[in-house]
């Protein structure tokens, strides 16, 4: 389950000069290879419940590199996130391996935006929230019938429009889902409940292009128009890159996105 904690913070205004020149879009990347073997709690911003013994960094199996995190049944891991402060659109990626739980989805007490449920019966499910603390879970159609398989779960959260999209293993499975709580205005944290034993790896947070600056050099210019125009004829297969050039966020790169990028330069 992925969540955004509710905190008092102002939303940064969208602007053409959205980032420092040459800044990387990646805000946080952890494949756990630099973590010490043993208890996860206290390492590089992570906390766990219970504190010791149930959530450990191990080298038995990994999606990437040599280490991953294993969670015993009925445990929780948390990471408070400040790396994405001020970002209106944020991507969160993690890889999970496990059979899924037979229990009903467990809502967090804190306000949350996006929630993913790993069900042994229904596979990977996503919450289409109603903005006021509820909503309905929808099936992505991705089954959890191989507990040794790693599944990439990629979420794009739009804190301005209060919507989120979900990719599973590189395929867009759900789009324009509502936030569970519209009071959430930025990505403040990540939490995973483990109803059954499972593993997690390759955790990443990334910002999205803002104001047409798809090259992330700090200014929207002709180079960004060219990059977007090229993507119309050859759309990127990588969801991150596709999201950058999809100016209007409708899931398709088209001439309207090229025009919108040019309009930013022209001040229209």
Short mmCIF file of C-alpha atoms in Angstrom, two decimals, residues 58-253:
data_model
loop_
_atom_site.label_atom_id
_atom_site.label_comp_id
_atom_site.label_asym_id
_atom_site.label_seq_id
_atom_site.Cartn_x
_atom_site.Cartn_y
_atom_site.Cartn_z
CA UNK A 58 18.54 -9.96 3.32
CA UNK A 59 20.64 -11.27 0.45
CA UNK A 60 18.56 -14.38 -0.26
CA UNK A 61 16.74 -12.90 -3.25
CA UNK A 62 16.53 -9.51 -4.92
CA UNK A 63 14.79 -7.91 -7.85
CA UNK A 64 17.81 -5.71 -8.52
CA UNK A 65 21.30 -5.95 -7.11
CA UNK A 66 22.01 -8.28 -4.23
CA UNK A 67 19.66 -7.28 -1.38
CA UNK A 68 15.96 -6.77 -0.73
CA UNK A 69 13.61 -6.39 2.24
CA UNK A 70 11.57 -9.30 3.58
CA UNK A 71 8.52 -8.77 5.77
CA UNK A 72 6.92 -11.30 8.08
CA UNK A 73 3.14 -11.58 8.20
CA UNK A 74 1.22 -8.84 10.04
CA UNK A 75 4.01 -6.28 10.00
CA UNK A 76 4.41 -2.73 8.70
CA UNK A 77 7.23 -0.69 7.19
CA UNK A 78 7.16 3.09 6.85
CA UNK A 79 9.25 5.80 5.28
CA UNK A 80 8.57 9.47 5.81
CA UNK A 81 9.28 11.32 2.56
CA UNK A 82 10.54 14.88 2.30
CA UNK A 83 12.37 14.41 -0.98
CA UNK A 84 9.22 15.21 -2.99
CA UNK A 85 8.19 18.38 -1.18
CA UNK A 86 6.86 21.00 -3.59
CA UNK A 87 6.18 18.55 -6.42
CA UNK A 88 2.70 18.65 -7.94
CA UNK A 89 3.11 15.35 -9.81
CA UNK A 90 5.14 12.51 -8.31
CA UNK A 91 5.94 8.95 -9.38
CA UNK A 92 6.49 6.15 -6.87
CA UNK A 93 7.94 2.79 -7.90
CA UNK A 94 8.44 -0.37 -5.88
CA UNK A 95 8.74 -4.05 -6.63
CA UNK A 96 6.81 -6.64 -4.59
CA UNK A 97 6.96 -10.41 -4.41
CA UNK A 98 4.44 -12.59 -2.58
CA UNK A 99 1.20 -14.51 -2.78
CA UNK A 100 -1.11 -11.74 -1.57
CA UNK A 101 -3.39 -11.77 1.43
CA UNK A 102 -6.82 -13.33 1.89
CA UNK A 103 -7.76 -10.54 4.31
CA UNK A 104 -9.85 -7.52 3.38
CA UNK A 105 -7.99 -4.29 2.53
CA UNK A 106 -6.68 -2.45 5.58
CA UNK A 107 -7.29 1.30 5.47
CA UNK A 108 -4.69 3.47 7.22
CA UNK A 109 -5.88 5.87 9.89
CA UNK A 110 -3.96 8.73 8.30
CA UNK A 111 -5.36 10.51 5.23
CA UNK A 112 -4.08 8.78 2.09
CA UNK A 113 -4.10 9.37 -1.63
CA UNK A 114 -3.26 6.12 -3.44
CA UNK A 115 -3.76 2.60 -2.07
CA UNK A 116 -2.78 -0.69 -3.72
CA UNK A 117 -4.05 -3.99 -2.31
CA UNK A 118 -2.34 -7.31 -3.02
CA UNK A 119 -5.10 -9.92 -2.89
CA UNK A 120 -4.57 -13.66 -3.11
CA UNK A 121 -8.05 -13.95 -4.61
CA UNK A 122 -8.38 -10.89 -6.84
CA UNK A 123 -4.75 -10.12 -7.62
CA UNK A 124 -3.46 -6.56 -7.62
CA UNK A 125 -6.25 -4.10 -6.80
CA UNK A 126 -6.34 -0.30 -6.72
CA UNK A 127 -8.56 2.05 -4.76
CA UNK A 128 -10.67 4.51 -6.72
CA UNK A 129 -11.17 6.96 -3.89
CA UNK A 130 -14.07 9.31 -3.32
CA UNK A 131 -11.96 12.09 -1.84
CA UNK A 132 -13.56 11.90 1.59
CA UNK A 133 -12.03 8.79 3.15
CA UNK A 134 -13.64 6.01 1.13
CA UNK A 135 -13.95 4.55 -2.33
CA UNK A 136 -14.07 1.20 -4.08
CA UNK A 137 -11.33 -1.24 -5.00
CA UNK A 138 -10.96 -2.13 -8.68
CA UNK A 139 -9.17 -5.12 -10.18
CA UNK A 140 -6.20 -4.53 -12.46
CA UNK A 141 -6.44 -8.05 -13.86
CA UNK A 142 -2.93 -8.92 -12.70
CA UNK A 143 -3.00 -12.17 -10.71
CA UNK A 144 -0.61 -13.14 -7.92
CA UNK A 145 -0.32 -16.82 -8.80
CA UNK A 146 3.47 -17.06 -8.65
CA UNK A 147 4.87 -16.05 -5.23
CA UNK A 148 8.43 -16.01 -6.58
CA UNK A 149 7.67 -13.41 -9.27
CA UNK A 150 8.56 -9.77 -8.75
CA UNK A 151 5.87 -7.27 -9.74
CA UNK A 152 6.68 -3.65 -10.55
CA UNK A 153 4.05 -1.27 -9.20
CA UNK A 154 4.37 2.25 -10.53
CA UNK A 155 2.10 5.05 -9.34
CA UNK A 156 1.74 8.57 -10.72
CA UNK A 157 0.01 10.94 -8.31
CA UNK A 158 -1.32 14.34 -9.36
CA UNK A 159 -1.80 16.47 -6.25
CA UNK A 160 -3.43 19.32 -8.15
CA UNK A 161 -6.21 17.27 -9.74
CA UNK A 162 -6.33 14.68 -6.90
CA UNK A 163 -5.99 11.74 -9.29
CA UNK A 164 -3.60 8.84 -9.69
CA UNK A 165 -2.64 6.25 -12.29
CA UNK A 166 -1.16 2.78 -11.80
CA UNK A 167 1.13 0.72 -14.00
CA UNK A 168 1.84 -2.93 -13.21
CA UNK A 169 4.87 -4.54 -14.84
CA UNK A 170 5.11 -1.68 -17.31
CA UNK A 171 1.46 -1.72 -18.44
CA UNK A 172 -1.03 1.02 -17.57
CA UNK A 173 -3.74 -0.86 -15.66
CA UNK A 174 -5.73 1.97 -14.05
CA UNK A 175 -6.06 5.66 -14.89
CA UNK A 176 -7.69 8.76 -13.40
CA UNK A 177 -8.44 7.10 -10.07
CA UNK A 178 -9.60 9.39 -7.30
CA UNK A 179 -7.65 10.11 -4.13
CA UNK A 180 -9.05 8.48 -1.04
CA UNK A 181 -8.61 11.81 0.77
CA UNK A 182 -8.50 15.06 -1.18
CA UNK A 183 -6.94 16.77 1.83
CA UNK A 184 -3.60 15.20 0.85
CA UNK A 185 -1.59 17.84 -1.01
CA UNK A 186 1.86 16.26 -1.39
CA UNK A 187 3.73 12.98 -1.08
CA UNK A 188 4.60 12.72 2.58
CA UNK A 189 5.19 9.01 3.16
CA UNK A 190 5.09 5.40 2.03
CA UNK A 191 3.68 2.51 4.03
CA UNK A 192 3.43 -1.19 3.37
CA UNK A 193 1.21 -3.50 5.41
CA UNK A 194 2.19 -7.15 5.08
CA UNK A 195 -0.80 -9.39 5.73
CA UNK A 196 1.32 -12.35 4.71
CA UNK A 197 5.06 -12.81 4.31
CA UNK A 198 6.37 -10.90 1.28
CA UNK A 199 9.37 -9.03 -0.10
CA UNK A 200 10.03 -5.52 -1.45
CA UNK A 201 12.84 -4.07 -3.55
CA UNK A 202 13.90 -1.24 -5.88
CA UNK A 203 12.11 1.72 -4.31
CA UNK A 204 12.15 4.95 -6.30
CA UNK A 205 10.54 8.38 -6.23
CA UNK A 206 10.67 10.61 -9.30
CA UNK A 207 9.26 13.97 -10.24
CA UNK A 208 7.50 14.59 -13.53
CA UNK A 209 8.24 17.23 -16.14
CA UNK A 210 6.54 20.53 -15.34
CA UNK A 211 5.63 23.27 -17.77
CA UNK A 212 6.96 21.37 -20.78
CA UNK A 213 10.55 21.11 -19.47
CA UNK A 214 10.88 17.49 -20.57
CA UNK A 215 14.69 17.67 -20.65
CA UNK A 216 14.87 18.83 -17.01
CA UNK A 217 17.38 21.58 -17.76
CA UNK A 218 15.40 24.23 -15.92
CA UNK A 219 13.86 26.01 -18.89
CA UNK A 220 11.24 25.21 -21.50
CA UNK A 221 12.79 25.82 -24.91
CA UNK A 222 12.97 24.56 -28.49
CA UNK A 223 14.77 21.39 -27.42
CA UNK A 224 11.73 20.39 -25.37
CA UNK A 225 9.44 20.99 -28.35
CA UNK A 226 11.65 18.74 -30.50
CA UNK A 227 11.70 16.00 -27.85
CA UNK A 228 7.91 16.08 -27.55
CA UNK A 229 7.42 16.15 -31.33
CA UNK A 230 9.66 13.11 -31.75
CA UNK A 231 7.59 11.29 -29.13
CA UNK A 232 4.42 11.79 -31.17
CA UNK A 233 5.77 9.55 -33.94
CA UNK A 234 7.67 7.22 -31.61
CA UNK A 235 6.03 7.21 -28.15
CA UNK A 236 8.40 6.10 -25.35
CA UNK A 237 7.69 2.66 -23.91
CA UNK A 238 9.02 3.74 -20.51
CA UNK A 239 6.08 5.11 -18.45
CA UNK A 240 8.33 7.75 -16.86
CA UNK A 241 9.40 9.19 -20.22
CA UNK A 242 5.90 8.92 -21.63
CA UNK A 243 4.54 10.87 -18.69
CA UNK A 244 7.11 13.62 -19.19
CA UNK A 245 6.11 14.36 -22.80
CA UNK A 246 2.37 13.85 -22.23
CA UNK A 247 1.74 17.52 -21.41
CA UNK A 248 -2.01 17.22 -20.84
CA UNK A 249 -1.76 13.91 -18.97
CA UNK A 250 -4.33 12.05 -21.05
CA UNK A 251 -2.08 9.02 -21.58
CA UNK A 252 -1.34 9.74 -25.25
CA UNK A 253 1.43 11.86 -26.79
#
